[in-house]
Short mmCIF file of C-alpha atoms in Angstrom, two decimals:
data_model
loop_
_atom_site.label_atom_id
_atom_site.label_comp_id
_atom_site.label_asym_id
_atom_site.label_seq_id
_atom_site.Cartn_x
_atom_site.Cartn_y
_atom_site.Cartn_z
CA UNK U 1 120.17 114.42 110.11
CA UNK U 2 118.19 112.33 107.63
CA UNK U 3 114.57 111.55 108.43
CA UNK U 4 113.85 107.97 109.48
CA UNK U 5 110.52 106.32 108.79
CA UNK U 6 109.76 103.09 110.64
CA UNK U 7 107.53 100.60 108.90
CA UNK U 8 106.11 98.07 111.32
CA UNK U 9 103.91 95.14 110.42
CA UNK U 10 103.47 91.39 110.65
CA UNK U 11 106.32 89.07 109.79
CA UNK U 12 104.62 85.70 109.70
CA UNK U 13 101.01 85.96 108.71
CA UNK U 14 101.35 89.17 106.70
CA UNK U 15 98.60 89.41 104.12
CA UNK U 16 99.30 89.94 100.42
CA UNK U 17 97.83 93.45 100.71
CA UNK U 18 100.24 94.24 103.56
CA UNK U 19 103.20 93.04 101.49
CA UNK U 20 102.18 95.08 98.45
CA UNK U 21 101.64 98.19 100.58
CA UNK U 22 104.94 97.68 102.43
CA UNK U 23 106.91 97.39 99.18
CA UNK U 24 105.30 100.58 97.86
CA UNK U 25 105.91 102.41 101.16
CA UNK U 26 109.58 101.41 101.11
CA UNK U 27 109.91 102.61 97.54
CA UNK U 28 108.21 105.94 98.29
CA UNK U 29 110.42 106.46 101.35
CA UNK U 30 113.51 105.94 99.18
CA UNK U 31 112.17 108.39 96.58
CA UNK U 32 111.94 111.07 99.29
CA UNK U 33 115.51 110.44 100.43
CA UNK U 34 114.33 109.26 103.83
CA UNK U 35 115.83 106.27 105.65
CA UNK U 36 113.72 103.15 106.12
CA UNK U 37 113.81 101.41 109.50
CA UNK U 38 112.23 97.99 110.04
CA UNK U 39 112.63 94.95 112.27
CA UNK U 40 115.17 93.82 109.68
CA UNK U 41 114.09 90.24 109.19
CA UNK U 42 113.63 88.44 105.89
CA UNK U 43 109.91 87.88 106.18
CA UNK U 44 106.60 89.64 105.90
CA UNK U 45 106.23 93.40 105.95
CA UNK U 46 109.87 93.90 106.97
CA UNK U 47 111.18 92.08 103.90
CA UNK U 48 108.74 93.72 101.49
CA UNK U 49 109.45 97.24 102.78
CA UNK U 50 113.21 96.73 102.63
CA UNK U 51 113.01 95.37 99.08
CA UNK U 52 110.86 98.29 98.00
CA UNK U 53 113.32 100.78 99.46
CA UNK U 54 116.29 99.05 97.83
CA UNK U 55 114.47 99.02 94.46
CA UNK U 56 114.22 102.80 94.85
CA UNK U 57 117.89 103.20 95.80
CA UNK U 58 117.14 103.89 99.46
CA UNK U 59 119.05 103.27 102.68
CA UNK U 60 117.64 100.57 104.98
CA UNK U 61 118.22 99.89 108.67
CA UNK U 62 117.08 96.72 110.43
CA UNK U 63 116.81 96.40 114.22
CA UNK U 64 117.15 92.65 114.79
CA UNK U 65 115.75 90.80 117.79
CA UNK U 66 118.40 88.07 118.06
CA UNK U 67 122.08 87.93 119.01
CA UNK U 68 123.33 86.20 115.89
CA UNK U 69 121.84 88.28 113.07
CA UNK U 70 120.38 85.20 111.41
CA UNK U 71 117.34 85.81 109.28
CA UNK U 72 118.34 89.35 108.33
CA UNK U 73 116.92 90.57 105.02
CA UNK U 74 119.40 90.80 102.16
CA UNK U 75 117.85 94.22 101.51
CA UNK U 76 119.04 95.62 104.87
CA UNK U 77 122.06 97.92 104.57
CA UNK U 78 122.67 98.44 108.28
CA UNK U 79 121.77 95.59 110.62
CA UNK U 80 121.70 96.36 114.32
CA UNK U 81 121.83 93.18 116.40
CA UNK U 82 120.17 93.64 119.79
CA UNK U 83 119.65 90.23 121.45
CA UNK U 84 116.56 91.87 122.98
CA UNK U 85 113.73 89.89 121.41
CA UNK U 86 110.52 91.90 121.33
CA UNK U 87 112.05 94.55 123.60
CA UNK U 88 113.76 95.79 120.44
CA UNK U 89 110.36 97.23 119.47
CA UNK U 90 111.10 100.22 121.70
CA UNK U 91 114.33 100.86 119.81
CA UNK U 92 112.37 100.69 116.55
CA UNK U 93 109.91 103.38 117.53
CA UNK U 94 112.33 105.64 119.40
CA UNK U 95 114.69 105.65 116.40
CA UNK U 96 111.99 106.62 113.90
CA UNK U 97 110.65 110.12 113.32
CA UNK U 98 107.32 108.62 112.20
CA UNK U 99 105.99 105.06 112.55
CA UNK U 100 103.80 103.53 109.85
CA UNK U 101 101.86 100.39 110.75
CA UNK U 102 101.29 98.30 107.65
CA UNK U 103 99.00 95.51 108.76
CA UNK U 104 98.40 94.54 112.36
CA UNK U 105 99.51 91.79 114.70
CA UNK U 106 100.53 91.58 118.35
CA UNK U 107 104.07 92.83 117.70
CA UNK U 108 102.85 95.69 115.53
CA UNK U 109 100.27 96.66 118.16
CA UNK U 110 103.03 96.82 120.77
CA UNK U 111 105.10 99.09 118.49
CA UNK U 112 102.15 101.40 117.88
CA UNK U 113 101.45 101.59 121.62
CA UNK U 114 105.11 102.31 122.39
CA UNK U 115 105.19 105.02 119.72
CA UNK U 116 102.10 106.70 121.18
CA UNK U 117 103.59 106.50 124.68
CA UNK U 118 106.79 108.14 123.37
CA UNK U 119 104.82 110.90 121.64
CA UNK U 120 105.79 109.70 118.15
CA UNK U 121 103.46 110.22 115.20
CA UNK U 122 101.83 107.04 113.90
CA UNK U 123 100.20 106.35 110.55
CA UNK U 124 97.87 103.35 110.39
CA UNK U 125 97.73 102.10 106.81
CA UNK U 126 94.29 100.61 106.66
CA UNK U 127 92.29 98.64 104.17
CA UNK U 128 89.28 98.51 106.49
CA UNK U 129 90.11 95.06 107.89
CA UNK U 130 91.26 96.28 111.31
CA UNK U 131 88.47 98.58 112.45
CA UNK U 132 88.91 97.62 116.11
CA UNK U 133 92.60 98.51 116.18
CA UNK U 134 91.93 101.73 114.27
CA UNK U 135 89.30 102.80 116.78
CA UNK U 136 91.47 101.84 119.74
CA UNK U 137 94.67 103.61 118.64
CA UNK U 138 93.01 106.72 117.25
CA UNK U 139 91.03 106.96 120.48
CA UNK U 140 94.22 106.82 122.56
CA UNK U 141 95.96 109.69 120.77
CA UNK U 142 93.95 111.41 118.04
CA UNK U 143 96.61 114.13 117.74
CA UNK U 144 99.34 111.57 117.01
CA UNK U 145 97.55 108.85 115.06
CA UNK U 146 96.44 109.31 111.46
CA UNK U 147 94.76 106.79 109.18
CA UNK U 148 95.75 106.39 105.54
CA UNK U 149 94.01 104.29 102.93
CA UNK U 150 96.96 104.09 100.50
CA UNK U 151 100.75 104.16 100.72
CA UNK U 152 100.80 107.53 98.92
CA UNK U 153 98.44 108.98 101.52
CA UNK U 154 100.59 107.51 104.32
CA UNK U 155 103.69 109.22 102.89
CA UNK U 156 101.75 112.49 102.73
CA UNK U 157 100.95 112.18 106.43
CA UNK U 158 104.62 111.43 107.19
CA UNK U 159 105.67 114.58 105.36
CA UNK U 160 103.17 116.68 107.32
CA UNK U 161 104.36 115.29 110.65
CA UNK U 162 107.96 116.07 109.75
CA UNK U 163 107.32 119.61 108.53
CA UNK U 164 108.79 122.33 110.77
#
C-alpha cells in the first residue's frame, strides 16, 4: 500500500507563506512517491498542495465536502464526493498515514484534533505566527505532534513517522 500524506490548511484566508509551503510540500510528497490527500477544493492550501504534487508527477486525492463535486481542483486525480460538509475532516485524517498542517484555521484545527484523537502523527509547519496553536497541540500529544520550520523538515518528520 502506498503511503498517504494529508496536507490540511486554510482554504479561504490562506496566507502567501502557507500557499508557497503547501506547493513545496505537495512537490516533495510526489518526489517520494507518496500519495497526497487534501480537502480537494480549488482554493488555498488544498489547491497549492495539489498543484505542487502534480508538478512533481504525483497522485492526488481530494475528499470533497459537497454532494456535487463543484469546486474540485483541476489538480485532483481522484475526487471523493462525501456530502458530509466539515464531517469529511474525519475521513481526511483517518485516510492519511501522517497529517501535515500548513497554516491554521478553524477547519485545520479540527483536523489536527481529530488526528490526535485517532493516534495519527501530526506535523505542524510553522513560521512562528501560530504560537498558541503550537503550544496547545504539542501539549495535547507531544509523542504525536512535531513542529517543522520548513517543508523539507516536515517531509523528514513524515518519513520518520512512517519508518518501521
